[in-house]
PDB file of N, CA and C in Angstrom:
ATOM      1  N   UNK A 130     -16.817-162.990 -41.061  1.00 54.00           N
ATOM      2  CA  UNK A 130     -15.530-162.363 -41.227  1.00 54.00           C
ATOM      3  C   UNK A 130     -14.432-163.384 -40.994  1.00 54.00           C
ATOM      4  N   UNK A 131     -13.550-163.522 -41.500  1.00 69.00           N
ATOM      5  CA  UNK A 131     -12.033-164.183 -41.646  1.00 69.00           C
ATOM      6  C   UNK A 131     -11.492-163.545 -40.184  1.00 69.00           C
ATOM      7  N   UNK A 132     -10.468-165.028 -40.110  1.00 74.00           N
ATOM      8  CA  UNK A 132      -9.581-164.704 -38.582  1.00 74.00           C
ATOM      9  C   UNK A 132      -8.963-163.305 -38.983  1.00 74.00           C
ATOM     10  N   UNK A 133      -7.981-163.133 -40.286  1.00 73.00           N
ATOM     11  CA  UNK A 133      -7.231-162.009 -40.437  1.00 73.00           C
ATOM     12  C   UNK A 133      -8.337-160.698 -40.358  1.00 73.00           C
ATOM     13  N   UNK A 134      -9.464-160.330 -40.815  1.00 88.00           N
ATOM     14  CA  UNK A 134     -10.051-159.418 -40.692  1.00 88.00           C
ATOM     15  C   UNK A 134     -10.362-159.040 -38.943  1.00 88.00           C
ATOM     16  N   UNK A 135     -10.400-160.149 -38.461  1.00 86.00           N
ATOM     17  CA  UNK A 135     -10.827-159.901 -36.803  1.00 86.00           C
ATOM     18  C   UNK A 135      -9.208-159.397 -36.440  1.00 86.00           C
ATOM     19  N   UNK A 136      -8.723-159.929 -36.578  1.00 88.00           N
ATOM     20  CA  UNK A 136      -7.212-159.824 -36.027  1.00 88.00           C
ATOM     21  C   UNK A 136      -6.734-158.334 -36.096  1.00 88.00           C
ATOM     22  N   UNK A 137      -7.426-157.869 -37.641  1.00 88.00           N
ATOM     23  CA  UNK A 137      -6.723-156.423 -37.766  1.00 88.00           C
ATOM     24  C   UNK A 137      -7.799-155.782 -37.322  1.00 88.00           C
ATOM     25  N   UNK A 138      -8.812-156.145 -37.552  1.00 91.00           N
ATOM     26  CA  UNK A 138      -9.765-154.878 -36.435  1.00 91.00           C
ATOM     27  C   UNK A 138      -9.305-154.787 -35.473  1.00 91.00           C
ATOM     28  N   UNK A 139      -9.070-156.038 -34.225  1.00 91.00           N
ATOM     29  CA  UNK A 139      -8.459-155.716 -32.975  1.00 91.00           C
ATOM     30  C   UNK A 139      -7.366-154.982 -32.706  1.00 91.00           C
ATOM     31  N   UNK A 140      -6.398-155.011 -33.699  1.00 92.00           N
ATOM     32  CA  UNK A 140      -4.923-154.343 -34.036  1.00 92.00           C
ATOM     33  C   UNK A 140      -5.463-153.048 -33.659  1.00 92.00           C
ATOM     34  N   UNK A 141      -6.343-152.363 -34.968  1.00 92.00           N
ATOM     35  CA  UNK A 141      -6.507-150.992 -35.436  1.00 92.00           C
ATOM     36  C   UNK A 141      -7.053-150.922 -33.862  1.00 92.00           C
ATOM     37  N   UNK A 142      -8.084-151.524 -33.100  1.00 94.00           N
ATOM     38  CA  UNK A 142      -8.828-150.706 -32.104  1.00 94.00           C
ATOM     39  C   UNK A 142      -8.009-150.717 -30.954  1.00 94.00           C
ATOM     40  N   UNK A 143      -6.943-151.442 -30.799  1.00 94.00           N
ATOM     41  CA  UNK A 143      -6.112-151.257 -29.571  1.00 94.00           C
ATOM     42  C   UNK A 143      -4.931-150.081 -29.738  1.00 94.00           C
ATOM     43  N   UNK A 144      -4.420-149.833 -31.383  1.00 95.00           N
ATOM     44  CA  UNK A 144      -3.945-148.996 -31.777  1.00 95.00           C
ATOM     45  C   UNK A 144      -4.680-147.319 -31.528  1.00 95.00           C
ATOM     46  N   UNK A 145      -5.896-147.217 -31.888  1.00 94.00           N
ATOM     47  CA  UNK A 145      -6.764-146.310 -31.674  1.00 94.00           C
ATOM     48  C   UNK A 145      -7.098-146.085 -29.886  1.00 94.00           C
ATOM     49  N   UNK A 146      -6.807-146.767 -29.550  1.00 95.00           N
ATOM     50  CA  UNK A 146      -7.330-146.587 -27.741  1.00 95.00           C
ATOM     51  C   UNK A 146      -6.265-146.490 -27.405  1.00 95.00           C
ATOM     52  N   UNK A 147      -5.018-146.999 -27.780  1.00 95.00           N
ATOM     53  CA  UNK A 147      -3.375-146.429 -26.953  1.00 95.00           C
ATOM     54  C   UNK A 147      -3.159-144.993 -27.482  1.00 95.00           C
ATOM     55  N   UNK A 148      -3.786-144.264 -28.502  1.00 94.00           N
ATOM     56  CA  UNK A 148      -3.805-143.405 -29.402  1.00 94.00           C
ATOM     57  C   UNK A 148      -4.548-142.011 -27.989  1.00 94.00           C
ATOM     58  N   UNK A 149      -5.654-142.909 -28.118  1.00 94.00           N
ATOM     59  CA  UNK A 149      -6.445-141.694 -27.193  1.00 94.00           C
ATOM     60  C   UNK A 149      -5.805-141.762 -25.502  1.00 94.00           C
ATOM     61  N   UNK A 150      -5.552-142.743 -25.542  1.00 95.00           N
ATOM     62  CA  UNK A 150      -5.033-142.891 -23.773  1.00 95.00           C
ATOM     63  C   UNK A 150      -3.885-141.723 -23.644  1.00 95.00           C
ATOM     64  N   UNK A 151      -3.056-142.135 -24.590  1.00 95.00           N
ATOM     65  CA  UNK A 151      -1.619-141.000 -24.826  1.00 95.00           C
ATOM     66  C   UNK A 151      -2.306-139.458 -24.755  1.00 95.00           C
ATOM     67  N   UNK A 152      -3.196-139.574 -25.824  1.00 94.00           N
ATOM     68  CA  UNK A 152      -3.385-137.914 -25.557  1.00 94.00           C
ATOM     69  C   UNK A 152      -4.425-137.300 -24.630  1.00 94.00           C
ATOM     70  N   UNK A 153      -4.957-139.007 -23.505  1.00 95.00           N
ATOM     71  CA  UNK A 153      -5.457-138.120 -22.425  1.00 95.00           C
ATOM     72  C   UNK A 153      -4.164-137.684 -21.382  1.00 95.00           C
ATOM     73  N   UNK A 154      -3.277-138.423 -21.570  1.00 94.00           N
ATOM     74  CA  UNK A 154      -2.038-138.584 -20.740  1.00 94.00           C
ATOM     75  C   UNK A 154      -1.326-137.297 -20.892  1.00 94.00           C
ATOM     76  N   UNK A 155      -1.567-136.679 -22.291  1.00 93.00           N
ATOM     77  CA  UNK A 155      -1.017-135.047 -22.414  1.00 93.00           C
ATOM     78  C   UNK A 155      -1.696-134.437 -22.197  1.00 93.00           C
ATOM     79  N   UNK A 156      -3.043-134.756 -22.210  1.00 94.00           N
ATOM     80  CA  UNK A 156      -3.856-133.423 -22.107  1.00 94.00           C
ATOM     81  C   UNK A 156      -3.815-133.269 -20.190  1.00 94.00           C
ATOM     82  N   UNK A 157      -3.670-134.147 -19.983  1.00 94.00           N
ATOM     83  CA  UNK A 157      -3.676-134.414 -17.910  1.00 94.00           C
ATOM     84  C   UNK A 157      -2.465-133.262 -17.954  1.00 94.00           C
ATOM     85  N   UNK A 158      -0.827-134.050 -18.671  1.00 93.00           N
ATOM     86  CA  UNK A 158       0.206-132.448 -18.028  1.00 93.00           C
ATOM     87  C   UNK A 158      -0.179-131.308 -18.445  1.00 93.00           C
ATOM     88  N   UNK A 159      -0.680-131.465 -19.704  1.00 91.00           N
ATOM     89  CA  UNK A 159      -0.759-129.880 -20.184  1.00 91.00           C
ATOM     90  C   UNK A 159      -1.569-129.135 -19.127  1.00 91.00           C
ATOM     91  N   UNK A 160      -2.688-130.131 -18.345  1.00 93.00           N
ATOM     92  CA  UNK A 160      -3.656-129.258 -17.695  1.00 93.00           C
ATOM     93  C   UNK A 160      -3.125-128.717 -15.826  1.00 93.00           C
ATOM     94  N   UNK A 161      -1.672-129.758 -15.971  1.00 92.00           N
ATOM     95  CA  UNK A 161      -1.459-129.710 -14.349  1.00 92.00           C
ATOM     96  C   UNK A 161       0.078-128.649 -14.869  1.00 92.00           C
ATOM     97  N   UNK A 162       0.557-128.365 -15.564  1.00 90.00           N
ATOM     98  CA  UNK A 162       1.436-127.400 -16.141  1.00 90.00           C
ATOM     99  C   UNK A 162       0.574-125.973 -15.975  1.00 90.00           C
ATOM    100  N   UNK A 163      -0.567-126.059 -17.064  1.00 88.00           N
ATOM    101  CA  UNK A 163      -1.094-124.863 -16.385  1.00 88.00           C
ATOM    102  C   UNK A 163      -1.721-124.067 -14.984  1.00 88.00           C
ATOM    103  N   UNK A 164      -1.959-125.204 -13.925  1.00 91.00           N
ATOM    104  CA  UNK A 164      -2.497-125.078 -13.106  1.00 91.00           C
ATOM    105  C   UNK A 164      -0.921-124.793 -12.301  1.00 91.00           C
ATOM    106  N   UNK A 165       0.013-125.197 -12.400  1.00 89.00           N
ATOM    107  CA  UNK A 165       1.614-124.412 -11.796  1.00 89.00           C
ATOM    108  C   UNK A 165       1.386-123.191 -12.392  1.00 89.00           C
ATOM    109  N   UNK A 166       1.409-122.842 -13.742  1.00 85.00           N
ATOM    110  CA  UNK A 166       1.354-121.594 -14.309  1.00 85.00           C
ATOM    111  C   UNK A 166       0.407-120.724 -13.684  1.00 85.00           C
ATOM    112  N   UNK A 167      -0.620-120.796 -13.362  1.00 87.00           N
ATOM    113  CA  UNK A 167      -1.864-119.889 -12.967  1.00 87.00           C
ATOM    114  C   UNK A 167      -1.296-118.467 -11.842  1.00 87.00           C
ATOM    115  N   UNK A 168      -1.340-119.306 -10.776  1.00 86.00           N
ATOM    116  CA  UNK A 168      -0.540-118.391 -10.180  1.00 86.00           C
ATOM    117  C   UNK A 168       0.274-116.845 -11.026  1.00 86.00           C
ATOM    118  N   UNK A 169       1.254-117.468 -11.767  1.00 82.00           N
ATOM    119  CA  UNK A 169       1.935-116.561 -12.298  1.00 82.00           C
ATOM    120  C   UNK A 169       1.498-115.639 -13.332  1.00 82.00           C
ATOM    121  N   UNK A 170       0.448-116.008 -13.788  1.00 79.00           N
ATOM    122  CA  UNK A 170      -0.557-115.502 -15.430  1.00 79.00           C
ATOM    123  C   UNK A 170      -1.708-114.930 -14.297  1.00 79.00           C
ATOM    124  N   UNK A 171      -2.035-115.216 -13.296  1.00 82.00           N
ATOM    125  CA  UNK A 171      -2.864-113.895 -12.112  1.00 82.00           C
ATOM    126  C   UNK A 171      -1.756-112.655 -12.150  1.00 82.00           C
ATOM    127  N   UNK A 172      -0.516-112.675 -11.783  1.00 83.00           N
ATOM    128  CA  UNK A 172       0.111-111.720 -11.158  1.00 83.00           C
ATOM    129  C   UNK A 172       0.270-110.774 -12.344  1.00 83.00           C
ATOM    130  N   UNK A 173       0.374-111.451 -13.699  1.00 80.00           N
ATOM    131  CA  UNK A 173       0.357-110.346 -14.732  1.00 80.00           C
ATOM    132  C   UNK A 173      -0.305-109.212 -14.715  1.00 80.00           C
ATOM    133  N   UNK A 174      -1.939-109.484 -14.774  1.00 79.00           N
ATOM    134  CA  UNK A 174      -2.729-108.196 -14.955  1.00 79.00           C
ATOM    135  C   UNK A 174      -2.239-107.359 -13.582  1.00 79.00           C
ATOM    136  N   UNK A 175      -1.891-108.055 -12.513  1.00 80.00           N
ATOM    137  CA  UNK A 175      -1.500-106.771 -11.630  1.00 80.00           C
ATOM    138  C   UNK A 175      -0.291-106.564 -11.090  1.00 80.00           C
ATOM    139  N   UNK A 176       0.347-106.951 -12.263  1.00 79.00           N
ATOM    140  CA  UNK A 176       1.802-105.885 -12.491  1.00 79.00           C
ATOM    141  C   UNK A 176       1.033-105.392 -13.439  1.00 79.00           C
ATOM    142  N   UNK A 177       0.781-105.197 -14.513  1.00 78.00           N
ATOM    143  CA  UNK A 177       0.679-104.377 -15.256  1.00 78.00           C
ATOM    144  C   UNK A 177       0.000-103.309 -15.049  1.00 78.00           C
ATOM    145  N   UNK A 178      -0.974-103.588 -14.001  1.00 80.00           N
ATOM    146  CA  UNK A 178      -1.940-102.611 -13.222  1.00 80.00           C
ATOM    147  C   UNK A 178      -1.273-101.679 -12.728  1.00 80.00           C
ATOM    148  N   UNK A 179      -0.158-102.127 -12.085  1.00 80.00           N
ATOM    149  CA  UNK A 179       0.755-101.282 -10.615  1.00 80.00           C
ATOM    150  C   UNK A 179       2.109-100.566 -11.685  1.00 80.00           C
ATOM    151  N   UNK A 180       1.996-101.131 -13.239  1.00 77.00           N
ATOM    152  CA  UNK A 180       3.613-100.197 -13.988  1.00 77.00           C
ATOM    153  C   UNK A 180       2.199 -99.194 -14.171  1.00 77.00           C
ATOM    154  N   UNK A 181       1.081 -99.446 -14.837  1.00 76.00           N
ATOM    155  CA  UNK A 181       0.018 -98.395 -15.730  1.00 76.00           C
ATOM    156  C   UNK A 181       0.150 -97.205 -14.334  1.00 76.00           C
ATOM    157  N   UNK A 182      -0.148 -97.869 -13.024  1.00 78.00           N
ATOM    158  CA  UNK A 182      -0.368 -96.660 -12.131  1.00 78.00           C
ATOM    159  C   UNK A 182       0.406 -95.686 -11.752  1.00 78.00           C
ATOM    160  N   UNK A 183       2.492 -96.162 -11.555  1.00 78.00           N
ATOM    161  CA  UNK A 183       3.165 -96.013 -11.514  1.00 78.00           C
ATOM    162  C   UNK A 183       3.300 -95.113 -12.902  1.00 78.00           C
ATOM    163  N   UNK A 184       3.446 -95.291 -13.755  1.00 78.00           N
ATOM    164  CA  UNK A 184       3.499 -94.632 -14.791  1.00 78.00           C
ATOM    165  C   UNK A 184       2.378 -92.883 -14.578  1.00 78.00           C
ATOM    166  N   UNK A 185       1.233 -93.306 -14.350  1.00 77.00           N
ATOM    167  CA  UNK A 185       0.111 -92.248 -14.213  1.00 77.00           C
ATOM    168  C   UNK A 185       0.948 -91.054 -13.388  1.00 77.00           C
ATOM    169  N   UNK A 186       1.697 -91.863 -11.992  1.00 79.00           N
ATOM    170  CA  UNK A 186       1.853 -90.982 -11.083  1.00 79.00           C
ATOM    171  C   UNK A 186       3.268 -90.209 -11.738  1.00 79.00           C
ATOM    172  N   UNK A 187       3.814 -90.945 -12.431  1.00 79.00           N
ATOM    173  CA  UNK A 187       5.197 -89.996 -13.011  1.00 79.00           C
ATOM    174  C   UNK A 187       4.702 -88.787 -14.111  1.00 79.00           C
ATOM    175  N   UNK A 188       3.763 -89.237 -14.658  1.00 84.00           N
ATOM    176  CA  UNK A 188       3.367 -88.331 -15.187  1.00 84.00           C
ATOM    177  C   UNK A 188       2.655 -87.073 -14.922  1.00 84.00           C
ATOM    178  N   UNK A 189       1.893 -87.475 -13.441  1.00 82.00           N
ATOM    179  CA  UNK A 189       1.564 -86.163 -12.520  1.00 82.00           C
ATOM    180  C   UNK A 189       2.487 -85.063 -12.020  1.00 82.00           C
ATOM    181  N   UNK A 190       3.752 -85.688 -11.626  1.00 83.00           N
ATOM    182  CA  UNK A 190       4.750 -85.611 -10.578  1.00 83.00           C
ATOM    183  C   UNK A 190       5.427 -84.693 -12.226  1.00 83.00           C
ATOM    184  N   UNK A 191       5.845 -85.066 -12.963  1.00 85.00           N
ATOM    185  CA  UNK A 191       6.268 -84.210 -14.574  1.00 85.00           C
ATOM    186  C   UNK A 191       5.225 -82.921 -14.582  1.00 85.00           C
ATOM    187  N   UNK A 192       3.834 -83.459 -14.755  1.00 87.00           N
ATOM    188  CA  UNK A 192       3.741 -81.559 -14.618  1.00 87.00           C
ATOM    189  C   UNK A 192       3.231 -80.758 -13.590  1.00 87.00           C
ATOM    190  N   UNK A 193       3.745 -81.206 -12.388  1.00 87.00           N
ATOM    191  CA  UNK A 193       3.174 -80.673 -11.529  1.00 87.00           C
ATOM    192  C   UNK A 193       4.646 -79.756 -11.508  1.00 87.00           C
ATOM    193  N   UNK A 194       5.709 -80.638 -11.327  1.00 89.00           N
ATOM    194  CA  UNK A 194       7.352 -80.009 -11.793  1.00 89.00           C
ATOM    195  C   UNK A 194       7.062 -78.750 -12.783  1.00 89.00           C
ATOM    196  N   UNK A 195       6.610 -79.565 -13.917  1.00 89.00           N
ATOM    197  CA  UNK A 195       6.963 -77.935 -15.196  1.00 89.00           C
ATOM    198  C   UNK A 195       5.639 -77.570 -14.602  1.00 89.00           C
ATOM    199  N   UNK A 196       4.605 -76.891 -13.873  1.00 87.00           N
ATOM    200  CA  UNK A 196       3.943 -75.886 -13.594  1.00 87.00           C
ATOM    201  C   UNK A 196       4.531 -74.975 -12.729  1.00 87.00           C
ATOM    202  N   UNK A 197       5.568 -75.867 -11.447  1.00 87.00           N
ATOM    203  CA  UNK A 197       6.389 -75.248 -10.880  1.00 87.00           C
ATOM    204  C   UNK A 197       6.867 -73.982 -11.370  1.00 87.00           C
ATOM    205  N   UNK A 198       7.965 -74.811 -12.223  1.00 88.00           N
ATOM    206  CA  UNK A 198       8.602 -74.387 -13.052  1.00 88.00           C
ATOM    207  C   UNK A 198       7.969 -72.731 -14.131  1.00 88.00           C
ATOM    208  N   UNK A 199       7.334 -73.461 -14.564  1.00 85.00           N
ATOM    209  CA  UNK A 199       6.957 -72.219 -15.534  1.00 85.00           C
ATOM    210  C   UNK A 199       6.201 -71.275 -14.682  1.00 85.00           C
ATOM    211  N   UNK A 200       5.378 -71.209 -13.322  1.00 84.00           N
ATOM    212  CA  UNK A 200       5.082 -70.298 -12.729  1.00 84.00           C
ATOM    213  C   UNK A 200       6.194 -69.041 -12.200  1.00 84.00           C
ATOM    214  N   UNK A 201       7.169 -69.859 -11.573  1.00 84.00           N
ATOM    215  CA  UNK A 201       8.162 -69.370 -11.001  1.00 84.00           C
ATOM    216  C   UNK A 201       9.323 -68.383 -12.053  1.00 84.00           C
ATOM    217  N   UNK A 202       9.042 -68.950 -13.115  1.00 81.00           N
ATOM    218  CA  UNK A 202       9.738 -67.970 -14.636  1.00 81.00           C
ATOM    219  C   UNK A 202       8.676 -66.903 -14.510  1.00 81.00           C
ATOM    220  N   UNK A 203       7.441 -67.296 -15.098  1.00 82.00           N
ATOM    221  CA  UNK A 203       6.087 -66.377 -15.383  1.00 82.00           C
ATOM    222  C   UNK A 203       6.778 -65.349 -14.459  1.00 82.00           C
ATOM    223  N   UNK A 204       6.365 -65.622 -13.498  1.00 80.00           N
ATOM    224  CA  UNK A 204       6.795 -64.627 -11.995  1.00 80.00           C
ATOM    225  C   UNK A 204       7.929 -63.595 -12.165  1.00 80.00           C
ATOM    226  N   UNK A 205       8.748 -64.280 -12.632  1.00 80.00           N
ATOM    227  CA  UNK A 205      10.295 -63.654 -12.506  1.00 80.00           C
ATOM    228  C   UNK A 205      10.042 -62.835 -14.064  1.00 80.00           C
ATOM    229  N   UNK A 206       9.604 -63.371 -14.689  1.00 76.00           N
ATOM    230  CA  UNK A 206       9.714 -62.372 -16.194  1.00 76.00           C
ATOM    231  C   UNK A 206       8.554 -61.257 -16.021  1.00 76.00           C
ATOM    232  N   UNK A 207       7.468 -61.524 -14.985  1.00 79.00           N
ATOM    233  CA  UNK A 207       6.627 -60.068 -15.002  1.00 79.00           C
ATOM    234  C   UNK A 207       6.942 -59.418 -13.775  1.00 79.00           C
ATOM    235  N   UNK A 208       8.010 -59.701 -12.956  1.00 78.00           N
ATOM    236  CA  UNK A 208       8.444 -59.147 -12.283  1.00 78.00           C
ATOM    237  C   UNK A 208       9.635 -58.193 -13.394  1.00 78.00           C
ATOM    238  N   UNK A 209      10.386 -58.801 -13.695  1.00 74.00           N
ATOM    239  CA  UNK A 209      11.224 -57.972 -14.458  1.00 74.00           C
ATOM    240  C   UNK A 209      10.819 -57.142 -15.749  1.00 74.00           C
ATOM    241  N   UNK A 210       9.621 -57.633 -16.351  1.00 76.00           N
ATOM    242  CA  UNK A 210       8.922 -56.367 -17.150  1.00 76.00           C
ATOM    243  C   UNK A 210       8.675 -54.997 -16.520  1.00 76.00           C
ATOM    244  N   UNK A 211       8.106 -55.807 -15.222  1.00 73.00           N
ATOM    245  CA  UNK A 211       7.468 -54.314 -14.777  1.00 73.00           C
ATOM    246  C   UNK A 211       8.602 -53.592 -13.942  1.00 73.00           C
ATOM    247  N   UNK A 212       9.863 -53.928 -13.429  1.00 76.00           N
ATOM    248  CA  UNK A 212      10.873 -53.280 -13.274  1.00 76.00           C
ATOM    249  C   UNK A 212      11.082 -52.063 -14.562  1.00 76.00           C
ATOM    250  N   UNK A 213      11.473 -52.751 -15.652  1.00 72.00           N
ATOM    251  CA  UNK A 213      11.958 -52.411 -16.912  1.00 72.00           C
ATOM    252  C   UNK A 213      10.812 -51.319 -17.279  1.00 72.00           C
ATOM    253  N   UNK A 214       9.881 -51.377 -17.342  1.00 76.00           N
ATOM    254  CA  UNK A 214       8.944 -50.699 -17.469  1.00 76.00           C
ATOM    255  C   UNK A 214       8.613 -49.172 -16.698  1.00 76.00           C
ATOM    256  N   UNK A 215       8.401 -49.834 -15.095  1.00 74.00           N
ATOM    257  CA  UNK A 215       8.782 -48.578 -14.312  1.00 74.00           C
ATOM    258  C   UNK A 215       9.778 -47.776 -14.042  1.00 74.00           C
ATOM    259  N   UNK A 216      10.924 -48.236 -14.331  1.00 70.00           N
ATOM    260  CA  UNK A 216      12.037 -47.514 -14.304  1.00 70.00           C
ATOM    261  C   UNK A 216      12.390 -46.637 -15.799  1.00 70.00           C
ATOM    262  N   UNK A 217      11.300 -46.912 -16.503  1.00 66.00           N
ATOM    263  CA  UNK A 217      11.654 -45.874 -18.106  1.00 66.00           C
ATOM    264  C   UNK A 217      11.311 -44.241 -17.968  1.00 66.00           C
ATOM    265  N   UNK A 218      12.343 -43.699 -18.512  1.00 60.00           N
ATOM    266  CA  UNK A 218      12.310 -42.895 -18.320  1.00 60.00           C
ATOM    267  C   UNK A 218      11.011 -41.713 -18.972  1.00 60.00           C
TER     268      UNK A 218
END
C-alpha cells in the first residue's frame, strides 16, 4: 500500500473512533439524565394510582348522596300518597 492510502486509512479510523467515543459520551448523559429522571417517572404510576382512587371514592360519596336523596323523596312521596289516599272521601 502507498503512504497516501495508509495515511487515509489512519484518517478514516481515528475519524471513526472520535465518532464512537462522542456517542459513548452521549449515551453516558443520556443514561445519567435518566437516572435524575427515575425518581420522578416512579412517582407517576402512583399519582395516578392515588387521582384513579380519589376519583373511585368521589364517585361512592355521589351515590351514596343521590340514594340519600332519592330515599328521603321515595319517603316523602309515599308518605304523601297515602295521606291523599286516606283522606278520600
Amino acid at each position: 500500500m502507498s503512504t497516501v492510502t495508509d495515511n487515509d486509512l489512519r484518517e478514516l479510523k481515528d475519524l471513526i473512533n472520535d465518532k464512537f467515543n462522542e456517542l459513548r459520551l452521549n449515551q453516558e448523559k443520556i443514561m445519567t439524565r435518566l437516572e435524575d429522571w427515575k425518581p420522578s417517572i416512579d412517582k407517576i404510576s402512583d399519582l395516578s394510582e392515588k387521582v384513579g382512587e380519589s376519583k373511585a371514592e368521589g364517585k361512592l360519596g355521589l351515590i351514596a348522596i343521590t340514594a340519600l336523596i332519592s330515599s328521603i323523596l321515595s319517603g316523602s312521596l309515599t308518605s304523601l300518597i297515602f295521606i291523599f289516599v286516606k283522606n278520600k272521601p
